PDB file of C-alpha atoms and ligand atoms in Angstrom:
ATOM      1  CA  MET A   1      18.297  27.850 -40.853  1.00 54.00           C
ATOM      2  CA  ASN A   2      19.606  30.718 -38.889  1.00 65.00           C
ATOM      3  CA  MET A   3      22.860  30.876 -36.984  1.00 62.00           C
ATOM      4  CA  LYS A   4      21.281  30.344 -33.603  1.00 67.00           C
ATOM      5  CA  LYS A   5      19.686  26.955 -34.755  1.00 67.00           C
ATOM      6  CA  ILE A   6      23.030  25.776 -36.136  1.00 64.00           C
ATOM      7  CA  LEU A   7      24.906  26.705 -32.851  1.00 61.00           C
ATOM      8  CA  PHE A   8      22.127  24.891 -30.940  1.00 61.00           C
ATOM      9  CA  GLY A   9      22.498  21.812 -33.073  1.00 63.00           C
ATOM     10  CA  PHE A  10      26.265  21.811 -32.368  1.00 57.00           C
ATOM     11  CA  ALA A  11      25.753  22.266 -28.792  1.00 57.00           C
ATOM     12  CA  VAL A  12      23.274  19.294 -28.667  1.00 53.00           C
ATOM     13  CA  LEU A  13      25.752  17.177 -30.641  1.00 50.00           C
ATOM     14  CA  PHE A  14      28.652  18.105 -28.477  1.00 50.00           C
ATOM     15  CA  LEU A  15      26.511  16.952 -25.336  1.00 50.00           C
ATOM     16  CA  ILE A  16      25.578  13.661 -26.878  1.00 47.00           C
ATOM     17  CA  VAL A  17      29.010  12.770 -28.111  1.00 46.00           C
ATOM     18  CA  GLY A  18      31.092  14.337 -25.372  1.00 46.00           C
ATOM     19  CA  CYS A  19      29.260  12.964 -22.266  1.00 49.00           C
ATOM     20  CA  GLY A  20      30.415   9.307 -22.817  1.00 52.00           C
ATOM     21  CA  GLY A  21      27.970   7.785 -20.466  1.00 64.00           C
ATOM     22  CA  PRO A  22      24.361   7.115 -21.315  1.00 73.00           C
ATOM     23  CA  ASP A  23      22.200  10.280 -21.444  1.00 82.00           C
ATOM     24  CA  ARG A  24      19.498   9.689 -18.765  1.00 86.00           C
ATOM     25  CA  SER A  25      18.323  13.229 -18.418  1.00 83.00           C
ATOM     26  CA  SER A  26      15.138  12.598 -20.470  1.00 82.00           C
ATOM     27  CA  ASP A  27      14.213   9.549 -18.211  1.00 90.00           C
ATOM     28  CA  LEU A  28      11.852  10.543 -15.397  1.00 94.00           C
ATOM     29  CA  VAL A  29      11.318   8.026 -12.624  1.00 96.00           C
ATOM     30  CA  VAL A  30       8.438   8.674 -10.158  1.00 95.00           C
ATOM     31  CA  ILE A  31       8.851   7.218  -6.733  1.00 97.00           C
ATOM     32  CA  ASP A  32       5.805   6.902  -4.473  1.00 96.00           C
ATOM     33  CA  ALA A  33       6.434   6.442  -0.823  1.00 97.00           C
ATOM     34  CA  GLY A  34       3.213   4.538   0.422  1.00 95.00           C
ATOM     35  CA  HIS A  35       0.836   5.896   2.935  1.00 95.00           C
ATOM     36  CA  GLY A  36       1.387   9.077   4.896  1.00 96.00           C
ATOM     37  CA  GLY A  37      -0.494  11.379   7.143  1.00 96.00           C
ATOM     38  CA  HIS A  38      -3.421   9.704   8.932  1.00 94.00           C
ATOM     39  CA  ASP A  39      -2.554   6.488   7.199  1.00 93.00           C
ATOM     40  CA  SER A  40       0.452   4.853   8.919  1.00 95.00           C
ATOM     41  CA  GLY A  41       0.260   1.619   6.919  1.00 94.00           C
ATOM     42  CA  ALA A  42       1.731  -1.349   8.632  1.00 93.00           C
ATOM     43  CA  PHE A  43       2.660  -0.699  12.264  1.00 88.00           C
ATOM     44  CA  SER A  44       4.933  -3.033  14.305  1.00 88.00           C
ATOM     45  CA  GLY A  45       7.627  -2.727  17.091  1.00 85.00           C
ATOM     46  CA  GLY A  46       6.725   0.951  17.512  1.00 85.00           C
ATOM     47  CA  LYS A  47       7.702   1.801  13.818  1.00 85.00           C
ATOM     48  CA  LYS A  48       5.331   2.879  11.135  1.00 95.00           C
ATOM     49  CA  GLU A  49       5.512   1.811   7.421  1.00 96.00           C
ATOM     50  CA  LYS A  50       4.831   5.375   6.288  1.00 97.00           C
ATOM     51  CA  ASP A  51       8.036   6.695   7.992  1.00 97.00           C
ATOM     52  CA  LEU A  52      10.264   3.916   6.757  1.00 98.00           C
ATOM     53  CA  VAL A  53       9.129   3.999   3.224  1.00 98.00           C
ATOM     54  CA  LEU A  54       9.581   7.838   3.049  1.00 98.00           C
ATOM     55  CA  LYS A  55      13.303   7.499   4.087  1.00 98.00           C
ATOM     56  CA  ILE A  56      13.722   4.812   1.492  1.00 98.00           C
ATOM     57  CA  ALA A  57      12.095   6.833  -1.195  1.00 98.00           C
ATOM     58  CA  ARG A  58      14.402   9.778  -0.394  1.00 98.00           C
ATOM     59  CA  LYS A  59      17.425   7.590  -0.607  1.00 98.00           C
ATOM     60  CA  LEU A  60      16.382   6.201  -4.005  1.00 98.00           C
ATOM     61  CA  TYR A  61      15.633   9.823  -5.128  1.00 98.00           C
ATOM     62  CA  LYS A  62      19.247  10.714  -4.347  1.00 98.00           C
ATOM     63  CA  GLU A  63      20.667   7.512  -5.884  1.00 98.00           C
ATOM     64  CA  LEU A  64      18.910   7.968  -9.201  1.00 97.00           C
ATOM     65  CA  LYS A  65      19.595  11.623  -9.369  1.00 96.00           C
ATOM     66  CA  SER A  66      23.278  10.877  -8.782  1.00 96.00           C
ATOM     67  CA  GLU A  67      23.035   8.522 -11.785  1.00 95.00           C
ATOM     68  CA  GLY A  68      21.737  11.192 -13.986  1.00 95.00           C
ATOM     69  CA  TYR A  69      17.979  10.430 -14.041  1.00 95.00           C
ATOM     70  CA  ARG A  70      15.166  12.974 -13.604  1.00 95.00           C
ATOM     71  CA  VAL A  71      13.261  11.923 -10.467  1.00 96.00           C
ATOM     72  CA  ALA A  72      10.106  12.928  -8.638  1.00 95.00           C
ATOM     73  CA  LEU A  73       8.529  12.021  -5.432  1.00 96.00           C
ATOM     74  CA  THR A  74       4.764  11.828  -4.986  1.00 95.00           C
ATOM     75  CA  ARG A  75       5.306  12.948  -1.428  1.00 96.00           C
ATOM     76  CA  ASN A  76       8.276  14.155   0.472  1.00 97.00           C
ATOM     77  CA  THR A  77       6.654  14.880   3.736  1.00 97.00           C
ATOM     78  CA  ASP A  78       4.287  12.978   6.127  1.00 98.00           C
ATOM     79  CA  ARG A  79       0.995  13.627   4.309  1.00 96.00           C
ATOM     80  CA  PHE A  80      -1.738  11.448   2.825  1.00 93.00           C
ATOM     81  CA  LEU A  81      -2.308  11.380  -0.942  1.00 91.00           C
ATOM     82  CA  LYS A  82      -5.413   9.944  -2.719  1.00 84.00           C
ATOM     83  CA  LEU A  83      -4.839   7.378  -5.414  1.00 80.00           C
ATOM     84  CA  GLY A  84      -5.253   9.726  -8.190  1.00 81.00           C
ATOM     85  CA  GLN A  85      -2.755  12.263  -6.684  1.00 86.00           C
ATOM     86  CA  ARG A  86      -0.094   9.590  -6.552  1.00 85.00           C
ATOM     87  CA  THR A  87      -0.351   8.364 -10.075  1.00 82.00           C
ATOM     88  CA  ARG A  88      -1.254  11.705 -11.851  1.00 83.00           C
ATOM     89  CA  ILE A  89       2.212  13.147 -11.558  1.00 80.00           C
ATOM     90  CA  ALA A  90       3.621  10.195 -13.495  1.00 78.00           C
ATOM     91  CA  ASP A  91       1.155  10.643 -16.290  1.00 77.00           C
ATOM     92  CA  HIS A  92       1.382  14.359 -16.403  1.00 77.00           C
ATOM     93  CA  LYS A  93       5.189  14.402 -16.418  1.00 79.00           C
ATOM     94  CA  ASP A  94       5.407  11.566 -18.826  1.00 81.00           C
ATOM     95  CA  ALA A  95       7.452   9.328 -16.511  1.00 90.00           C
ATOM     96  CA  LYS A  96       9.285   6.286 -17.877  1.00 92.00           C
ATOM     97  CA  VAL A  97       8.488   4.138 -14.746  1.00 94.00           C
ATOM     98  CA  PHE A  98       6.428   4.380 -11.614  1.00 94.00           C
ATOM     99  CA  ILE A  99       7.779   2.830  -8.407  1.00 96.00           C
ATOM    100  CA  SER A 100       5.647   2.620  -5.230  1.00 96.00           C
ATOM    101  CA  ILE A 101       7.442   1.735  -1.995  1.00 98.00           C
ATOM    102  CA  HIS A 102       5.921  -0.148   0.921  1.00 97.00           C
ATOM    103  CA  ALA A 103       6.737  -2.443   3.866  1.00 97.00           C
ATOM    104  CA  ASN A 104       4.916  -5.575   4.523  1.00 96.00           C
ATOM    105  CA  ALA A 105       3.179  -7.234   7.545  1.00 94.00           C
ATOM    106  CA  ILE A 106       1.160 -10.210   8.466  1.00 94.00           C
ATOM    107  CA  ALA A 107      -1.772 -10.635  10.956  1.00 92.00           C
ATOM    108  CA  ASN A 108      -0.978 -14.089  12.307  1.00 94.00           C
ATOM    109  CA  LYS A 109       1.490 -13.521  15.323  1.00 95.00           C
ATOM    110  CA  SER A 110       2.455 -17.193  15.427  1.00 97.00           C
ATOM    111  CA  ARG A 111       4.152 -16.610  11.974  1.00 97.00           C
ATOM    112  CA  TYR A 112       5.934 -13.437  12.721  1.00 96.00           C
ATOM    113  CA  ASN A 113       9.382 -15.279  12.939  1.00 97.00           C
ATOM    114  CA  ILE A 114       8.695 -17.321   9.823  1.00 97.00           C
ATOM    115  CA  VAL A 115       7.328 -14.852   7.232  1.00 97.00           C
ATOM    116  CA  GLU A 116      10.000 -12.503   5.863  1.00 98.00           C
ATOM    117  CA  GLY A 117      11.577 -11.354   2.518  1.00 98.00           C
ATOM    118  CA  VAL A 118      11.607  -8.798  -0.108  1.00 98.00           C
ATOM    119  CA  GLU A 119       8.926  -8.962  -2.841  1.00 98.00           C
ATOM    120  CA  THR A 120       8.177  -6.933  -5.935  1.00 98.00           C
ATOM    121  CA  TYR A 121       4.672  -6.707  -7.426  1.00 96.00           C
ATOM    122  CA  PHE A 122       3.323  -5.858 -10.812  1.00 93.00           C
ATOM    123  CA  LEU A 123      -0.395  -5.356 -11.727  1.00 86.00           C
ATOM    124  CA  GLN A 124      -2.040  -8.749 -12.405  1.00 80.00           C
ATOM    125  CA  LYS A 125      -4.886 -10.713 -10.997  1.00 77.00           C
ATOM    126  CA  THR A 126      -3.669 -13.802  -9.137  1.00 82.00           C
ATOM    127  CA  ARG A 127      -4.980 -16.918  -7.402  1.00 84.00           C
ATOM    128  CA  ASP A 128      -2.226 -16.672  -4.846  1.00 88.00           C
ATOM    129  CA  ALA A 129      -3.769 -16.223  -1.333  1.00 88.00           C
ATOM    130  CA  ARG A 130      -0.973 -14.508   0.266  1.00 87.00           C
ATOM    131  CA  SER A 131      -0.617 -11.991  -2.546  1.00 88.00           C
ATOM    132  CA  GLN A 132      -4.190 -11.226  -2.454  1.00 84.00           C
ATOM    133  CA  ARG A 133      -4.065 -10.662   1.277  1.00 86.00           C
ATOM    134  CA  ILE A 134      -1.104  -8.135   0.971  1.00 88.00           C
ATOM    135  CA  ALA A 135      -2.959  -6.340  -1.748  1.00 85.00           C
ATOM    136  CA  THR A 136      -6.117  -6.081   0.159  1.00 81.00           C
ATOM    137  CA  ARG A 137      -4.148  -4.629   3.033  1.00 82.00           C
ATOM    138  CA  GLU A 138      -2.429  -2.078   0.870  1.00 85.00           C
ATOM    139  CA  ASN A 139      -5.542  -1.244  -1.109  1.00 81.00           C
ATOM    140  CA  ALA A 140      -7.595  -0.437   1.764  1.00 77.00           C
ATOM    141  CA  SER A 141      -5.798   2.780   2.398  1.00 73.00           C
ATOM    142  CA  VAL A 142      -5.285   3.607  -1.282  1.00 70.00           C
ATOM    143  CA  LEU A 143      -9.039   3.510  -1.839  1.00 67.00           C
ATOM    144  CA  GLN A 144      -9.850   6.007   0.912  1.00 61.00           C
ATOM    145  CA  GLY A 145     -11.872   8.686  -0.699  1.00 56.00           C
ATOM    146  CA  THR A 146     -11.859   6.967  -4.067  1.00 54.00           C
ATOM    147  CA  ASP A 147     -14.843   5.876  -6.038  1.00 57.00           C
ATOM    148  CA  LYS A 148     -14.760   1.944  -6.041  1.00 53.00           C
ATOM    149  CA  LEU A 149     -17.438   1.610  -8.618  1.00 52.00           C
ATOM    150  CA  SER A 150     -15.324   0.843 -11.722  1.00 52.00           C
ATOM    151  CA  GLN A 151     -12.199  -0.420 -10.133  1.00 56.00           C
ATOM    152  CA  ASP A 152     -12.535  -3.935 -11.860  1.00 58.00           C
ATOM    153  CA  VAL A 153     -13.286  -2.308 -15.213  1.00 54.00           C
ATOM    154  CA  ILE A 154     -10.097  -0.284 -14.858  1.00 54.00           C
ATOM    155  CA  VAL A 155      -8.055  -3.347 -13.768  1.00 59.00           C
ATOM    156  CA  ASP A 156      -9.428  -5.269 -16.909  1.00 60.00           C
ATOM    157  CA  SER A 157      -8.480  -2.518 -19.253  1.00 56.00           C
ATOM    158  CA  VAL A 158      -4.972  -2.197 -17.927  1.00 57.00           C
ATOM    159  CA  LEU A 159      -4.509  -5.961 -18.009  1.00 61.00           C
ATOM    160  CA  ALA A 160      -5.342  -5.952 -21.781  1.00 57.00           C
ATOM    161  CA  GLY A 161      -2.452  -3.414 -22.505  1.00 60.00           C
ATOM    162  CA  PRO A 162       1.213  -3.842 -23.186  1.00 64.00           C
ATOM    163  CA  LYS A 163       2.032  -2.247 -19.847  1.00 78.00           C
ATOM    164  CA  VAL A 164       1.724  -5.563 -18.058  1.00 83.00           C
ATOM    165  CA  ILE A 165       4.654  -7.165 -19.947  1.00 87.00           C
ATOM    166  CA  HIS A 166       6.868  -4.132 -19.319  1.00 91.00           C
ATOM    167  CA  SER A 167       5.766  -3.917 -15.651  1.00 93.00           C
ATOM    168  CA  HIS A 168       6.740  -7.615 -15.298  1.00 94.00           C
ATOM    169  CA  LYS A 169      10.077  -7.109 -16.825  1.00 96.00           C
ATOM    170  CA  LEU A 170      10.738  -3.983 -14.608  1.00 97.00           C
ATOM    171  CA  ALA A 171       9.599  -6.032 -11.470  1.00 97.00           C
ATOM    172  CA  ILE A 172      12.148  -8.719 -12.260  1.00 98.00           C
ATOM    173  CA  ASP A 173      15.007  -6.249 -12.793  1.00 98.00           C
ATOM    174  CA  VAL A 174      14.230  -4.355  -9.625  1.00 98.00           C
ATOM    175  CA  GLN A 175      13.732  -7.490  -7.516  1.00 98.00           C
ATOM    176  CA  ASN A 176      17.123  -9.047  -8.944  1.00 98.00           C
ATOM    177  CA  GLY A 177      18.779  -5.555  -8.261  1.00 98.00           C
ATOM    178  CA  MET A 178      17.707  -5.429  -4.611  1.00 98.00           C
ATOM    179  CA  MET A 179      18.672  -9.090  -3.969  1.00 98.00           C
ATOM    180  CA  LYS A 180      22.067  -8.628  -5.435  1.00 98.00           C
ATOM    181  CA  SER A 181      22.574  -5.374  -3.500  1.00 98.00           C
ATOM    182  CA  LEU A 182      21.353  -6.711  -0.113  1.00 98.00           C
ATOM    183  CA  ASN A 183      23.210 -10.015  -0.429  1.00 98.00           C
ATOM    184  CA  SER A 184      26.525  -8.143  -0.924  1.00 98.00           C
ATOM    185  CA  LYS A 185      26.279  -7.077   2.663  1.00 98.00           C
ATOM    186  CA  TYR A 186      23.703  -9.009   4.538  1.00 98.00           C
ATOM    187  CA  LYS A 187      23.244 -12.846   5.025  1.00 96.00           C
ATOM    188  CA  GLY A 188      20.045 -14.594   4.594  1.00 95.00           C
ATOM    189  CA  VAL A 189      17.772 -12.114   2.958  1.00 98.00           C
ATOM    190  CA  LYS A 190      14.818 -14.054   1.612  1.00 98.00           C
ATOM    191  CA  ASN A 191      13.993 -13.619  -2.058  1.00 98.00           C
ATOM    192  CA  GLY A 192      10.273 -13.351  -2.359  1.00 97.00           C
ATOM    193  CA  GLY A 193      10.364 -12.941  -6.078  1.00 98.00           C
ATOM    194  CA  ALA A 194       8.648 -10.704  -8.700  1.00 97.00           C
ATOM    195  CA  LYS A 195       4.926 -11.593  -8.401  1.00 95.00           C
ATOM    196  CA  PRO A 196       1.559 -10.569  -9.818  1.00 91.00           C
ATOM    197  CA  GLY A 197      -0.834  -8.853  -7.492  1.00 88.00           C
ATOM    198  CA  PRO A 198      -4.060  -6.770  -7.780  1.00 82.00           C
ATOM    199  CA  PHE A 199      -2.661  -3.533  -6.367  1.00 84.00           C
ATOM    200  CA  TYR A 200      -4.749  -0.458  -7.332  1.00 79.00           C
ATOM    201  CA  ILE A 201      -1.913   1.879  -6.893  1.00 80.00           C
ATOM    202  CA  LEU A 202      -0.491   0.332 -10.095  1.00 82.00           C
ATOM    203  CA  VAL A 203      -3.647   0.850 -12.106  1.00 75.00           C
ATOM    204  CA  GLY A 204      -3.718   4.584 -12.478  1.00 67.00           C
ATOM    205  CA  ALA A 205      -0.313   5.316 -14.096  1.00 64.00           C
ATOM    206  CA  SER A 206      -0.239   4.342 -17.655  1.00 73.00           C
ATOM    207  CA  ARG A 207       3.347   3.285 -17.873  1.00 86.00           C
ATOM    208  CA  PRO A 208       5.393   0.400 -16.292  1.00 91.00           C
ATOM    209  CA  SER A 209       4.487   0.388 -12.730  1.00 92.00           C
ATOM    210  CA  ILE A 210       5.630  -1.808  -9.766  1.00 95.00           C
ATOM    211  CA  LEU A 211       5.084  -1.913  -5.974  1.00 96.00           C
ATOM    212  CA  VAL A 212       8.121  -2.896  -3.840  1.00 98.00           C
ATOM    213  CA  GLU A 213       7.592  -4.557  -0.513  1.00 98.00           C
ATOM    214  CA  VAL A 214      10.911  -3.970   1.131  1.00 98.00           C
ATOM    215  CA  GLY A 215      10.501  -6.494   3.865  1.00 98.00           C
ATOM    216  CA  TYR A 216       8.199  -7.649   6.882  1.00 97.00           C
ATOM    217  CA  LEU A 217       7.913  -5.203   9.753  1.00 96.00           C
ATOM    218  CA  THR A 218       6.346  -7.997  11.618  1.00 96.00           C
ATOM    219  CA  ASN A 219       9.519 -10.204  11.454  1.00 96.00           C
ATOM    220  CA  PRO A 220      11.779  -9.152  14.224  1.00 95.00           C
ATOM    221  CA  LYS A 221      15.097  -9.835  12.321  1.00 96.00           C
ATOM    222  CA  GLU A 222      13.988  -8.007   9.285  1.00 96.00           C
ATOM    223  CA  ARG A 223      12.374  -5.130  11.093  1.00 96.00           C
ATOM    224  CA  ALA A 224      15.629  -4.393  12.929  1.00 96.00           C
ATOM    225  CA  ARG A 225      17.624  -4.455   9.691  1.00 97.00           C
ATOM    226  CA  LEU A 226      14.928  -2.318   7.866  1.00 97.00           C
ATOM    227  CA  HIS A 227      15.233   0.414  10.393  1.00 96.00           C
ATOM    228  CA  THR A 228      19.161   0.809   9.899  1.00 97.00           C
ATOM    229  CA  SER A 229      20.386   3.375   7.457  1.00 98.00           C
ATOM    230  CA  GLY A 230      22.895   0.808   5.800  1.00 98.00           C
ATOM    231  CA  TYR A 231      20.178  -1.624   4.997  1.00 98.00           C
ATOM    232  CA  GLN A 232      17.993   1.176   3.518  1.00 98.00           C
ATOM    233  CA  ASP A 233      20.862   2.295   1.394  1.00 98.00           C
ATOM    234  CA  LYS A 234      21.382  -1.276   0.008  1.00 98.00           C
ATOM    235  CA  ILE A 235      17.663  -1.355  -0.907  1.00 98.00           C
ATOM    236  CA  ALA A 236      17.830   2.043  -2.594  1.00 98.00           C
ATOM    237  CA  GLU A 237      20.943   1.121  -4.484  1.00 98.00           C
ATOM    238  CA  GLY A 238      19.302  -2.295  -5.591  1.00 98.00           C
ATOM    239  CA  ILE A 239      16.302  -0.719  -6.830  1.00 98.00           C
ATOM    240  CA  ALA A 240      18.170   2.063  -8.705  1.00 98.00           C
ATOM    241  CA  ALA A 241      20.318  -0.680 -10.298  1.00 98.00           C
ATOM    242  CA  GLY A 242      17.186  -2.509 -11.440  1.00 98.00           C
ATOM    243  CA  VAL A 243      15.574   0.567 -12.858  1.00 98.00           C
ATOM    244  CA  GLY A 244      18.749   1.297 -14.672  1.00 96.00           C
ATOM    245  CA  ARG A 245      19.003  -2.152 -16.261  1.00 97.00           C
ATOM    246  CA  TYR A 246      15.375  -2.121 -17.385  1.00 97.00           C
ATOM    247  CA  LEU A 247      15.605   1.211 -18.922  1.00 95.00           C
ATOM    248  CA  ASP A 248      18.968   0.416 -20.661  1.00 94.00           C
ATOM    249  CA  ASN A 249      17.499  -2.783 -21.986  1.00 93.00           C
ATOM    250  CA  ARG A 250      14.535  -1.082 -23.351  1.00 89.00           C
ATOM    251  CA  LYS A 251      16.511   1.679 -24.975  1.00 85.00           C
ATOM    252  CA  SER A 252      18.809  -0.905 -26.793  1.00 86.00           C
ATOM    253  CA  GLN A 253      15.629  -2.733 -27.976  1.00 83.00           C
ATOM    254  CA  GLN A 254      14.215   0.337 -29.336  1.00 75.00           C
ATOM    255  CA  GLY A 255      17.496   1.016 -31.107  1.00 60.00           C
ATOM    256  CA  PHE A 256      18.469   4.194 -29.337  1.00 49.00           C
TER     257      PHE A 256
HETATM  258 ZN1  LIG B   1       1.995  -0.147   2.336  1.00 86.61          ZN
END
């Protein structure tokens, strides 16, 4: 071993021992702002889902960076990405987790004031009609320009793997993180829970992947809150807290 290697070894040891807090610089989190470009996503009250989720994605990016994580955004401008482009970055850069951010909407106007809340999805088939409806809406844009032929085969192969268990755990931690963060400042935020759903965006990345629905743009009260910077901050802080909790737990289980 030459002198350079010895010095390098000391430098690494110094960094590990000296920093005190957890070393998160090796943990890459990929954040996907849903929709973009010609695909506006949900649209209500003059506001577009694609713009709201980009704002939240940017806030989450900053939050996670400040906590020491490596972070990548699938898009940082108003542009459309195909399904493969969104998930490829997570696989190429060996991300620890993949988080797709969306906002919800319903078609039935008579229920606009009733249906609200924050939900987090992990990839799993479900019999729940509402989850299926939400997935169908989100999938429609994701599948633009994508070959539909083998989607079911892909879903089945993913569901057989260990990714589902970890994605479920990640979804619970992120959902809890968001609710705790939002409840610290806002009253009456509805907890829609961590739920299974057949979202194609979660199929491609071969690592724990979740889709966050930050609230319903069709609900007047929630829409007004969602478009304030303070509410967006609390969502970003909550997601970051959930990601941190999940990754810390996973590391301790693996004996790091
Ligand atoms: Zn969406």
